[in-house]
Amino acid sequence: MRMRTIGIGLLVTVASLAATTPEALGAVREISQTPLPGDCVPRFATALPVFGPAGSTPRVDAARHRDLTVTMAETDQAVLPQGRHDTCGLGVTFGKTRVWAYETSDTVSKQVLGPANWPAVTIDAKGGVPTRVTYANKLPSFDPSHPYGPGLVQDLVKVDQTVHWANPLGTPGAGHPMDCSASENANNPVCQRYTGPQPAVPHLHGAEISACYDGGPDAWFTPDGRKGPQYCSDGDPRPGTAVYTYQNSQEPGTLWFHDHTLGATRNNVYGGLAGFYLLRQPSEEPKGLPSGPYEIEMALQDRVFDTHSQLLTIPPSNPHYHPYWGVREFGDVATVNGAAWPYLDVQPRRYRFRLLNGANGRRFSLHFGGAPVYQIGADDAYFDRPVRVNDTACAGGASTTECSDVDFMPGERADIIVDFTKLAGKTITVTNDGSLDTSLPNIMQFRVGEQLNGPDSSCDPARPDRDRGICSRPTPVVRLAGPDGRPRVKVDKARQFVLNELNTSSTEPEGGNIEEYLNNTPYDGLESPGIRKEFPKDGISELPVVGSTELWQFINAEDPAQAYHPIHTHLVQFQIVSRQNIDYTKYEKAWSAGYPTSCKPSGVDFCPGFGPPNPYRIPNDDRAVGGNPAVSPFLDGAPQPPDPGETGWKDTVRSFPHEVLTVLVRFAPTGVPLHRSKPGRNLFPFDPTVGQYVWHCHVLGHEDNEMMRPYRVVNGRHHDHDWEERLRR
């Protein structure tokens, strides 16, 4: 177990490190990379890669091929405009890019259904028809004697061993911040480039699923058969594999699968391990939506490249503590479906686009050049009826969408209809003003043709017919709260969490983040004295009862204006109640005052990683557990309802600085009526009380550096921590 102590200088490593020479570690030949400025890449020179009827690669039909093998592999892919030259006069000719990718085949026939690609060829599943997937990790490790051979990606997208990570080789001292540029640390194994077996584990984001198949951060496995402590699989598969069964029992929507390895999620996703998983059930979906070649999924991401068209690691944000880790990573090249600044030829008709923000850390605020945009769903759930997002957001009212057509953060999905009917012959550039450290004003281009190939028979989202389910859900969304924001169900427990960070900006001239926290607690709660004292068995503090409904409030106490956190829950979805400003200065003072002065480092007002300041289990004056001062005395202004694009079930939600975000979380399937869900009643088709799940920030650099917590569902009849005994029976 990693142990930490807090002292002068913020963090002191207590693990003893054996002196090791670079020769003993295997000296790695340096790969020389010259950054390629994103502005030097031609815009709109590559056609958008499309899966399904509109493209050359069909989606994988999981209802027809119920036993799939998904292989993690390394491949060369055309990402930048092939054969074109840079626009800056650098003499660069663009070639293929080495990436990590998922390849999908039929397990029985061995037929390749989806060639290795970033993003993966979409898996198209049918509700009620289970999909069995054998995941095979065949990611090659870097070979210093053949640096441009197999394994190149591992060296280009570098693992940072100073963050708490999977650590398959058990490197001593891993997981502790360290200045690897200091001469005294030159031979430290933590500061050497990692070239061992690459850990990976797929997570089906948005799935109501057994913990065994959830792909949690500690369920990783390597090509040579090493396994994380939470590894789980059907049967006893060969080394380097895991077998998951997706029951596909939930309501239909847009899911996606991506890597979730502890401390290396940002590396593996940046390398290319992500893909769509569409779950369909016609009887539960709106009728008349654009379909066939007029339904297209789009994964939006950003990357940095070198002059050889290869991926480039984004510079670290605080290299004196972490040689490769960045608190929020921004690329200067926009990619959609793995192509840089692509274009798409469309007809003057309505199209359905399933959008995914698959970026490591970037928030996208998209504009569609005046084309009418209607949102029909968010994440993996449909709305009751379409919402005209650009009309509503731009009406002059307060809105976190900042008058954009679609505003979403990493992990979120937006299911939209864009109406090009009156735009024949026009060229529309999708722009983005979700800028922070590195702006990315252009994303892609639509080129609207002059004529239709046939009549547009899709439903008009401006005129939905709820009685017949035309452009509307056939059954209304189960609402946990009324229009006034008040819960329509009994709230069984309320929790308040503080989102905070440890940084050096007040103590060192370089500044920068060191770790990110949920409730001032690292991923392993046993490292937090406050949590360890109350939950000494495993450090897990969130223990909701199956079937219960809880009210969770996230208090974003971070000061910088860009410190947003998209919070994601595994297993369950939730509904947004409100956002409300808080008097940050006063709340932070009250929160910090609760910590003993003996554990506060110099220049820091709280005890980093200690846990919350007060006992977790004792409700505060708001009757909320979590160990934090009640937030209600510090609220400022009126609560704001969710934005138009957030009005249904969600699995990822935006938390903004100096705000308290309130959501209702129900530990039951989304389609279950209100009266059927009760504490202690399990309505999932599996037992969610066996194993554990996580909730975390979906900025990948944050979740990779402690901003993630495990939680365990309990049944209300047993002791909170007797799950291990029941699992052994």
XYZ file of C-alpha atoms in Angstrom:
729
model
C 0.000 0.000 0.000
C 1.224 3.476 -0.819
C 1.645 5.556 2.303
C 1.922 9.311 2.507
C 2.879 11.816 5.155
C 2.262 15.545 5.082
C 4.997 17.898 6.198
C 6.964 20.995 5.354
C 7.385 21.132 1.602
C 3.876 19.771 0.956
C 4.677 16.085 0.362
C 7.424 13.887 1.738
C 8.049 10.462 0.243
C 8.664 7.834 2.893
C 9.343 4.815 0.674
C 12.998 3.790 0.560
C 14.414 3.517 -2.930
C 17.170 1.166 -3.984
C 19.991 2.783 -5.934
C 19.739 1.584 -9.507
C 21.912 2.456 -12.463
C 20.440 3.351 -15.863
C 22.272 0.345 -17.314
C 20.503 -1.990 -14.919
C 17.170 -0.511 -15.946
C 17.941 -0.788 -19.636
C 18.897 2.605 -21.025
C 16.254 3.829 -23.448
C 17.372 5.451 -26.651
C 15.893 8.934 -26.884
C 13.417 9.445 -29.703
C 13.878 12.927 -31.058
C 10.605 14.793 -31.619
C 10.038 18.271 -32.968
C 6.599 19.702 -32.174
C 4.428 20.513 -35.162
C 2.316 23.628 -34.510
C -1.334 22.810 -35.057
C -1.738 25.902 -37.208
C 0.560 24.245 -39.760
C -1.912 21.416 -40.443
C -4.312 22.112 -43.352
C -7.933 22.537 -42.312
C -10.825 20.629 -43.876
C -8.611 18.610 -46.206
C -9.694 15.124 -45.036
C -13.112 13.505 -45.302
C -14.678 12.533 -41.986
C -14.284 8.772 -41.323
C -17.805 7.389 -40.922
C -19.040 4.012 -39.701
C -22.337 2.523 -40.798
C -24.431 3.075 -43.948
C -22.912 6.499 -44.630
C -19.351 5.183 -44.654
C -17.247 2.420 -46.094
C -16.965 0.474 -42.808
C -20.167 -1.040 -41.397
C -20.810 -0.983 -37.679
C -20.340 -4.252 -35.782
C -23.751 -5.930 -35.444
C -23.613 -7.316 -31.904
C -27.087 -8.870 -32.131
C -25.895 -10.983 -35.044
C -22.404 -11.612 -33.653
C -23.082 -12.207 -29.973
C -19.606 -13.444 -29.095
C -16.964 -10.850 -29.969
C -13.232 -10.550 -29.477
C -11.886 -7.014 -29.097
C -8.119 -6.852 -29.425
C -6.031 -3.903 -28.245
C -3.338 -3.449 -30.855
C -0.928 -0.930 -32.334
C -1.463 0.236 -35.904
C -0.610 3.001 -38.366
C -3.509 5.267 -39.287
C -4.081 8.220 -41.589
C -4.887 11.024 -39.140
C -3.285 14.067 -40.777
C -3.928 14.910 -44.479
C -1.920 12.205 -46.248
C 0.689 13.391 -48.711
C -0.125 17.039 -48.055
C 2.482 19.550 -46.946
C 2.430 21.776 -43.895
C 1.168 25.317 -44.355
C 4.060 26.964 -42.497
C 6.872 26.186 -44.907
C 8.529 23.671 -42.579
C 9.029 21.110 -45.338
C 6.792 18.537 -43.618
C 4.898 15.947 -45.667
C 2.230 14.205 -43.639
C 2.308 10.438 -43.280
C 0.535 7.923 -41.068
C 0.346 8.129 -37.286
C 1.075 5.220 -34.949
C -1.847 4.720 -32.550
C -3.366 2.179 -30.217
C -6.685 0.822 -31.404
C -9.426 -1.718 -30.776
C -9.962 -4.422 -33.422
C -13.249 -6.353 -33.308
C -13.809 -9.855 -34.660
C -16.255 -12.717 -34.322
C -14.859 -15.026 -31.648
C -16.126 -18.204 -33.297
C -15.489 -17.562 -36.996
C -12.466 -15.263 -36.432
C -13.906 -12.917 -39.070
C -12.649 -9.348 -38.589
C -15.756 -7.188 -38.272
C -14.059 -3.950 -37.350
C -10.398 -3.419 -38.300
C -8.079 -1.840 -35.746
C -8.935 1.836 -35.701
C -8.976 4.974 -33.573
C -11.752 5.349 -32.595
C -12.903 1.738 -32.702
C -15.441 0.683 -35.302
C -18.765 1.214 -33.539
C -20.433 -1.739 -31.824
C -24.184 -1.689 -32.501
C -26.036 -3.676 -29.825
C -29.699 -4.548 -29.318
C -31.504 -4.131 -26.031
C -32.177 -7.418 -24.270
C -29.655 -9.328 -26.398
C -26.461 -9.934 -24.361
C -23.050 -9.352 -25.888
C -20.110 -11.462 -24.764
C -16.745 -9.783 -25.337
C -13.283 -11.279 -24.953
C -10.858 -8.384 -24.539
C -7.277 -9.237 -25.526
C -4.421 -6.935 -24.564
C -1.770 -7.161 -27.280
C -0.242 -3.719 -26.829
C 3.500 -3.967 -27.568
C 6.132 -2.534 -25.244
C 8.788 -0.128 -26.413
C 11.980 -1.792 -27.636
C 14.995 0.561 -27.304
C 16.940 -1.471 -29.871
C 14.162 -0.896 -32.452
C 12.659 2.418 -31.309
C 10.445 2.917 -34.358
C 9.202 -0.666 -34.405
C 6.282 -2.112 -32.425
C 5.844 -0.354 -29.078
C 6.517 3.150 -30.368
C 3.300 4.519 -28.834
C 4.326 3.491 -25.330
C 7.411 5.668 -25.585
C 5.680 8.602 -27.272
C 2.765 8.645 -24.804
C 4.754 8.348 -21.627
C 3.609 6.772 -18.371
C 4.260 8.930 -15.303
C 5.286 6.669 -12.442
C 5.143 9.490 -9.887
C 1.327 9.290 -9.886
C -0.596 6.453 -8.248
C -0.827 3.996 -11.108
C -1.237 0.291 -11.966
C 2.527 -0.342 -11.576
C 2.602 -3.909 -13.000
C 6.327 -4.342 -12.244
C 6.021 -3.137 -8.668
C 8.524 -0.305 -9.124
C 9.552 0.791 -5.611
C 8.440 4.284 -4.668
C 5.980 4.642 -7.536
C 3.044 6.927 -6.872
C 4.894 9.709 -5.078
C 5.591 13.153 -6.547
C 9.277 13.568 -7.347
C 11.514 16.040 -9.138
C 13.001 13.770 -11.773
C 15.094 16.624 -13.158
C 17.123 16.750 -9.941
C 20.517 15.039 -10.172
C 19.931 13.049 -6.993
C 16.902 11.382 -8.633
C 18.528 10.615 -11.979
C 18.927 6.920 -11.183
C 15.643 6.509 -9.348
C 13.532 3.787 -11.022
C 10.434 5.989 -10.688
C 12.094 8.553 -12.948
C 12.958 6.071 -15.701
C 10.764 5.688 -18.745
C 8.389 2.765 -18.374
C 8.953 0.064 -20.978
C 7.312 -2.871 -19.221
C 4.105 -4.721 -20.132
C 1.357 -2.186 -20.850
C -1.661 -2.471 -18.515
C -5.134 -1.839 -19.946
C -8.773 -2.424 -19.040
C -11.920 -1.444 -21.017
C -14.799 0.366 -19.318
C -18.246 0.547 -20.933
C -19.122 4.117 -20.022
C -22.801 4.538 -19.153
C -23.573 0.864 -18.667
C -25.807 -0.585 -15.982
C -23.520 -3.517 -15.421
C -22.101 -6.001 -12.939
C -18.943 -4.790 -11.193
C -17.071 -7.762 -12.646
C -17.582 -6.375 -16.164
C -17.344 -2.697 -15.307
C -13.664 -2.372 -16.171
C -12.707 -0.440 -13.076
C -9.253 1.111 -12.613
C -7.841 -1.811 -10.617
C -9.156 -4.469 -13.030
C -6.269 -3.966 -15.494
C -4.368 -6.776 -17.159
C -1.183 -6.900 -19.220
C -0.234 -8.878 -22.349
C 1.970 -11.202 -20.284
C -0.785 -12.087 -17.808
C -0.222 -9.722 -14.881
C -3.460 -8.622 -13.236
C -4.731 -5.812 -11.060
C -6.271 -6.525 -7.627
C -9.840 -6.105 -8.968
C -9.325 -8.128 -12.167
C -12.430 -10.114 -13.004
C -13.532 -12.306 -15.903
C -15.947 -14.992 -16.987
C -14.252 -18.363 -16.698
C -10.484 -18.678 -16.713
C -9.308 -17.069 -19.946
C -5.794 -17.198 -21.360
C -3.205 -14.699 -20.061
C -3.663 -11.151 -21.262
C -7.427 -11.441 -21.712
C -10.664 -10.842 -19.835
C -14.167 -11.981 -20.797
C -17.082 -9.643 -20.061
C -20.804 -10.151 -20.635
C -22.857 -7.053 -21.366
C -26.522 -7.814 -20.683
C -27.779 -4.737 -22.577
C -30.762 -4.616 -20.259
C -30.961 -0.841 -19.793
C -32.782 1.862 -21.706
C -31.342 2.565 -25.177
C -28.835 5.322 -25.850
C -25.271 6.291 -26.731
C -22.604 4.520 -24.683
C -18.884 4.380 -25.345
C -16.028 2.161 -24.228
C -12.570 3.354 -23.361
C -9.578 2.396 -21.308
C -9.699 2.976 -17.551
C -6.327 1.819 -16.205
C -5.383 3.243 -12.812
C -3.083 6.235 -13.299
C -2.717 5.631 -17.056
C -6.203 6.263 -18.430
C -5.074 9.501 -20.055
C -2.180 7.676 -21.774
C -4.262 4.836 -23.156
C -7.147 7.016 -24.332
C -4.751 9.571 -25.836
C -3.086 6.664 -27.631
C -6.457 5.794 -29.207
C -8.355 3.294 -27.016
C -11.946 4.532 -27.320
C -15.044 3.673 -29.345
C -18.839 3.998 -29.523
C -21.250 1.356 -28.235
C -24.798 2.081 -29.415
C -27.663 0.363 -27.640
C -30.926 0.220 -29.594
C -34.452 -0.788 -28.610
C -36.970 0.568 -31.166
C -39.967 0.144 -28.864
C -38.363 2.528 -26.350
C -36.918 5.080 -28.775
C -38.465 8.096 -30.520
C -39.872 7.212 -33.922
C -38.902 8.943 -37.136
C -35.388 10.039 -36.210
C -32.901 10.438 -39.094
C -31.444 6.981 -39.654
C -29.378 4.883 -42.034
C -26.826 7.108 -43.804
C -28.259 10.147 -41.983
C -27.250 8.930 -38.511
C -23.542 9.485 -37.794
C -21.523 9.206 -34.597
C -18.666 11.659 -34.014
C -15.937 11.447 -31.378
C -14.371 14.863 -30.724
C -10.840 14.891 -29.326
C -7.672 16.986 -29.520
C -4.060 15.965 -30.061
C -0.517 17.280 -30.495
C 1.743 15.951 -33.259
C 5.404 16.116 -34.201
C 6.944 16.828 -37.596
C 6.925 13.078 -38.370
C 3.104 12.925 -37.943
C 3.454 11.090 -34.627
C 1.670 11.740 -31.351
C 3.496 14.039 -28.974
C 3.172 13.943 -25.202
C 1.662 17.193 -23.958
C 4.181 18.990 -21.668
C 3.674 18.443 -17.919
C 2.041 21.153 -15.850
C 4.338 20.807 -12.820
C 7.542 18.956 -13.841
C 9.201 19.458 -10.468
C 6.701 16.947 -9.054
C 5.545 14.941 -12.081
C 7.771 14.542 -15.163
C 4.933 13.734 -17.611
C 1.580 14.274 -15.878
C -0.557 17.295 -16.742
C -3.461 18.636 -14.723
C -5.404 19.332 -17.912
C -4.079 18.411 -21.327
C -4.978 20.437 -24.411
C -4.048 19.609 -27.971
C -3.708 22.160 -30.756
C -5.226 19.915 -33.449
C -8.934 19.055 -33.445
C -9.738 15.477 -34.418
C -13.145 14.003 -35.199
C -13.324 10.225 -35.543
C -9.533 10.163 -35.640
C -9.131 12.667 -38.507
C -7.690 16.164 -38.170
C -10.145 18.979 -38.971
C -12.280 16.863 -41.326
C -15.155 17.811 -43.590
C -18.419 15.984 -44.251
C -20.562 16.232 -47.377
C -24.242 16.356 -46.424
C -27.523 16.895 -48.213
C -30.009 19.696 -47.476
C -31.969 17.577 -45.010
C -32.002 16.618 -41.319
C -29.146 14.577 -39.855
C -28.714 12.885 -36.520
C -25.266 13.240 -34.976
C -24.274 11.326 -31.846
C -21.529 13.515 -30.397
C -18.967 12.364 -27.855
C -16.501 14.573 -26.028
C -13.704 12.008 -25.875
C -10.988 14.539 -25.073
C -8.570 14.132 -22.206
C -9.433 17.504 -20.713
C -10.976 19.902 -23.222
C -14.439 21.405 -22.909
C -16.158 21.896 -26.269
C -18.646 24.732 -26.787
C -19.790 24.167 -30.352
C -21.582 26.410 -32.829
C -23.140 25.074 -36.032
C -23.057 28.225 -38.128
C -26.711 29.127 -37.706
C -28.104 25.715 -38.640
C -31.034 24.791 -36.370
C -29.850 22.322 -33.723
C -32.193 20.162 -31.654
C -30.955 17.935 -28.862
C -32.851 14.681 -28.402
C -30.741 13.102 -25.678
C -27.775 13.452 -23.373
C -25.244 10.799 -22.443
C -27.052 7.450 -22.800
C -30.669 8.588 -22.421
C -33.344 10.251 -24.547
C -35.267 13.403 -23.621
C -39.062 13.436 -23.560
C -39.005 15.656 -26.641
C -36.382 17.495 -28.712
C -34.973 20.744 -27.352
C -33.981 23.595 -29.691
C -30.711 24.255 -27.899
C -29.447 27.275 -29.826
C -32.778 29.093 -29.536
C -33.105 28.379 -25.817
C -29.513 29.038 -24.873
C -29.328 32.293 -26.805
C -32.598 33.759 -25.507
C -30.764 36.026 -23.072
C -31.195 34.026 -19.886
C -28.429 32.799 -17.626
C -26.988 29.578 -18.969
C -23.731 27.699 -18.590
C -23.893 26.897 -22.303
C -22.723 30.476 -22.960
C -25.083 30.662 -25.940
C -23.473 27.727 -27.728
C -25.386 25.098 -29.641
C -23.772 22.204 -27.803
C -21.625 22.580 -24.706
C -20.112 19.466 -23.184
C -17.135 18.251 -21.206
C -14.993 15.092 -21.330
C -17.129 11.967 -21.073
C -20.421 13.658 -21.989
C -22.444 12.815 -25.077
C -24.983 14.935 -26.948
C -27.495 13.326 -29.318
C -28.564 16.046 -31.755
C -30.485 16.692 -34.961
C -29.039 19.364 -37.250
C -31.383 20.681 -39.915
C -29.594 21.587 -43.150
C -32.887 21.809 -45.114
C -32.598 25.519 -45.903
C -28.828 25.587 -46.318
C -28.379 24.036 -49.771
C -25.055 24.983 -51.313
C -23.692 26.427 -48.064
C -20.471 25.535 -46.268
C -20.803 25.481 -42.483
C -17.800 25.509 -40.203
C -18.359 24.064 -36.734
C -16.595 26.456 -34.383
C -15.661 26.148 -30.740
C -15.211 28.788 -28.061
C -14.607 26.408 -25.169
C -11.074 27.766 -24.876
C -8.741 27.653 -21.903
C -4.967 27.351 -22.096
C -4.959 26.431 -25.800
C -7.831 27.638 -27.966
C -9.232 25.439 -30.715
C -11.633 27.698 -32.625
C -12.377 25.353 -35.557
C -13.472 21.729 -35.364
C -14.833 20.511 -38.726
C -16.824 21.546 -41.769
C -20.149 20.560 -43.320
C -20.522 20.997 -47.077
C -24.202 21.059 -47.940
C -25.053 19.844 -51.413
C -27.588 21.464 -53.714
C -30.054 18.575 -53.981
C -31.550 15.656 -52.097
C -30.974 12.090 -53.214
C -34.483 11.290 -52.025
C -37.236 12.767 -49.851
C -36.500 13.478 -46.176
C -39.008 11.314 -44.329
C -37.526 11.913 -40.872
C -39.614 13.583 -38.188
C -39.505 17.347 -37.742
C -37.984 17.989 -34.284
C -39.726 21.368 -34.191
C -43.118 19.589 -34.275
C -42.921 16.407 -32.194
C -45.996 14.234 -31.731
C -45.901 12.891 -28.186
C -49.104 10.880 -28.516
C -47.619 8.751 -31.303
C -44.008 8.938 -30.109
C -42.915 10.812 -33.235
C -39.641 12.596 -32.431
C -40.552 11.944 -28.766
C -40.078 9.188 -26.239
C -42.959 6.694 -26.279
C -42.837 6.647 -22.469
C -41.905 9.737 -20.435
C -38.635 9.992 -18.532
C -38.949 8.841 -14.930
C -38.583 12.141 -13.044
C -36.940 12.144 -9.621
C -37.702 15.850 -9.116
C -40.554 18.138 -10.089
C -40.337 21.314 -12.186
C -39.570 23.290 -9.023
C -36.516 21.134 -8.330
C -38.048 19.481 -5.270
C -37.604 15.695 -5.040
C -40.664 13.649 -5.957
C -39.265 10.714 -3.999
C -38.003 10.191 -0.481
C -34.334 11.098 -0.252
C -32.755 8.308 1.745
C -29.429 10.061 2.326
C -27.758 13.355 1.463
C -24.023 13.693 0.879
C -21.901 16.810 0.401
C -18.471 16.579 -1.226
C -15.763 19.188 -1.654
C -13.769 19.150 -4.901
C -10.291 20.489 -4.183
C -6.650 20.256 -5.205
C -3.124 20.476 -3.842
C -0.926 22.907 -5.737
C 2.308 24.789 -5.256
C 1.173 28.174 -6.555
C 1.337 29.788 -3.123
C 4.636 28.281 -2.009
C 6.906 28.034 -5.041
C 7.588 30.375 -7.951
C 6.939 27.655 -10.549
C 3.442 26.939 -9.270
C 1.318 24.083 -10.523
C -0.842 21.212 -9.369
C 0.378 18.172 -7.485
C -2.791 16.163 -6.838
C -6.565 16.463 -7.341
C -9.061 15.274 -4.711
C -12.670 14.270 -4.210
C -13.564 15.253 -0.667
C -9.851 15.824 0.024
C -9.345 12.072 -0.221
C -7.047 10.127 -2.588
C -8.289 7.142 -4.566
C -7.133 4.879 -1.746
C -9.039 6.192 1.254
C -6.737 4.274 3.596
C -4.152 6.939 2.837
C -6.415 9.589 4.381
C -6.250 9.634 8.199
C -9.776 11.028 8.459
C -11.325 8.371 6.211
C -9.138 5.548 7.494
C -10.308 6.245 11.041
C -13.990 5.809 10.147
C -13.661 3.193 7.395
C -10.635 1.162 8.470
C -11.367 -1.990 6.478
C -11.026 -0.617 2.948
C -11.296 3.180 3.104
C -14.542 3.213 1.090
C -16.869 5.871 2.459
C -19.761 5.908 -0.035
C -22.005 2.919 0.726
C -25.429 3.558 -0.849
C -28.206 1.015 -0.374
C -29.456 -0.665 -3.550
C -32.810 0.788 -4.576
C -32.299 3.971 -2.569
C -32.272 7.561 -3.808
C -29.576 9.908 -2.581
C -28.993 13.632 -2.958
C -25.364 14.416 -3.782
C -23.949 17.938 -3.695
C -20.562 18.755 -5.202
C -18.972 21.892 -3.767
C -16.368 23.082 -6.237
C -13.942 24.953 -3.984
C -11.241 25.449 -6.572
C -10.274 29.018 -7.295
C -9.133 29.197 -10.958
C -11.908 30.112 -13.352
C -11.148 27.100 -15.544
C -11.251 24.496 -12.738
C -14.278 22.587 -14.004
C -14.849 18.953 -13.144
C -17.114 16.625 -15.152
C -18.195 14.113 -12.501
C -19.004 10.591 -13.708
C -20.648 7.751 -11.792
C -20.262 4.118 -12.796
C -23.298 1.774 -12.702
C -25.963 4.448 -12.170
C -27.221 7.640 -13.732
C -28.622 10.696 -11.995
C -30.682 13.805 -12.622
C -29.526 17.378 -12.141
C -31.519 19.445 -9.655
C -29.679 22.773 -9.722
C -26.478 24.777 -9.663
C -25.990 27.636 -7.235
C -23.181 30.068 -6.524
C -21.421 29.999 -3.182
C -19.376 32.574 -1.315
C -16.162 30.721 -2.001
C -13.940 32.779 0.293
C -16.133 32.320 3.359
C -16.815 28.648 2.738
C -13.148 27.863 2.132
C -12.268 29.607 5.402
C -14.844 27.581 7.352
C -13.758 24.362 5.647
C -10.046 24.907 6.281
C -10.663 25.856 9.911
C -11.897 22.343 10.635
C -8.459 20.772 10.177
C -5.963 20.363 13.013
C -3.113 22.835 12.659
C -0.610 20.042 13.330
C -1.105 18.543 9.861
C -1.162 21.738 7.792
C 1.986 22.160 5.677
C 3.651 25.529 5.359
C 1.695 27.805 3.056
C -1.354 25.508 2.868
C -4.617 26.187 4.731
C -5.811 22.584 4.840
C -4.355 19.105 5.305
C -3.813 17.670 1.797
C -5.287 14.203 1.376
C -6.407 14.040 5.012
C -10.037 13.466 4.138
C -12.855 15.878 5.053
C -12.310 18.052 8.150
C -15.189 16.606 10.198
C -16.383 13.030 10.885
C -17.872 11.618 7.671
C -20.859 9.807 9.163
C -22.183 12.642 11.342
C -24.733 14.776 9.447
C -23.993 18.494 9.312
C -26.560 21.277 9.691
C -27.836 20.496 6.170
C -28.418 16.889 7.348
C -25.782 15.749 4.880
C -22.974 13.310 5.597
C -19.527 13.669 4.054
C -17.610 15.415 6.831
C -17.846 18.977 5.514
C -19.402 22.168 6.919
C -22.977 22.721 5.750
C -22.995 24.676 2.521
C -26.415 26.347 2.854
C -25.192 29.367 4.895
C -22.783 30.213 2.077
C -25.175 30.002 -0.883
C -25.317 33.091 -3.043
C -28.194 33.947 -5.376
C -30.986 31.738 -6.644
C -30.463 28.117 -7.709
C -30.306 27.675 -11.491
C -32.069 24.770 -13.204
C -30.178 22.446 -15.544
C -29.439 23.680 -19.042
C -31.752 22.549 -21.872
C -29.289 19.836 -22.875
C -29.177 18.385 -19.348
C -32.842 17.761 -18.636
C -32.861 13.953 -18.607
C -30.804 11.193 -17.056
C -27.054 11.823 -17.024
C -23.957 9.801 -16.144
C -21.494 12.705 -16.418
C -22.174 16.225 -15.193
C -20.304 19.539 -15.250
C -19.286 21.077 -11.927
C -18.095 24.680 -12.170
C -15.877 26.686 -9.774
C -17.491 28.469 -6.855
C -20.738 26.569 -7.350
C -22.586 23.832 -5.570
C -24.047 21.272 -7.966
C -26.998 19.222 -6.713
C -28.045 15.908 -8.276
C -30.380 13.062 -7.358
C -28.816 9.616 -7.713
C -30.997 6.516 -7.735
C -29.380 3.109 -7.331
C -31.806 1.382 -9.651
C -32.267 1.134 -13.436
C -33.363 4.381 -15.085
C -36.554 2.886 -16.523
C -37.963 1.695 -13.172
C -41.082 3.675 -12.099
C -40.800 5.760 -8.939
C -43.076 3.568 -6.836
C -41.116 0.376 -7.520
C -37.700 1.506 -6.304
C -37.203 1.112 -2.559
C -34.129 0.794 -0.331
C -33.062 -2.829 -0.168
C -34.920 -3.848 -3.352
C -32.582 -4.836 -6.183
C -34.152 -4.316 -9.598
C -30.976 -4.767 -11.622
C -30.723 -8.136 -13.454
C -27.485 -8.750 -11.516
C -26.299 -8.242 -7.955
C -24.624 -4.803 -7.691
C -23.615 -5.429 -4.076
C -20.827 -7.806 -5.153
C -17.643 -5.947 -6.012
C -17.113 -2.205 -6.198
C -17.584 0.740 -8.568
C -16.031 4.194 -8.810
C -17.095 7.801 -9.226
C -14.593 10.320 -10.494
C -13.766 13.436 -12.467
C -13.624 12.683 -16.192
C -10.809 15.101 -16.914
C -8.423 12.207 -17.430
C -5.441 13.930 -15.870
C -7.518 14.486 -12.743
C -8.802 10.938 -12.377
C -5.280 9.648 -13.031
C -3.950 11.644 -10.090
C -6.319 10.806 -7.215
C -9.600 12.490 -8.261
C -11.477 9.207 -8.120
C -13.122 7.281 -5.309
C -14.425 3.714 -5.088
C -17.936 3.130 -3.807
C -19.801 0.011 -2.849
C -23.521 -0.723 -3.126
C -24.916 -2.488 -0.053
C -28.221 -4.281 0.398
C -29.260 -2.667 3.661
C -29.499 -5.963 5.537
C -25.849 -6.816 5.980
C -22.965 -5.009 7.607
C -21.446 -2.387 5.321
C -18.276 -4.377 4.728
C -19.328 -8.010 4.717
C -19.206 -8.191 0.901
C -15.877 -10.030 0.943
C -17.316 -12.891 2.980
C -20.371 -13.172 0.702
C -18.144 -13.176 -2.378
C -16.203 -16.161 -0.997
C -19.309 -18.262 -0.385
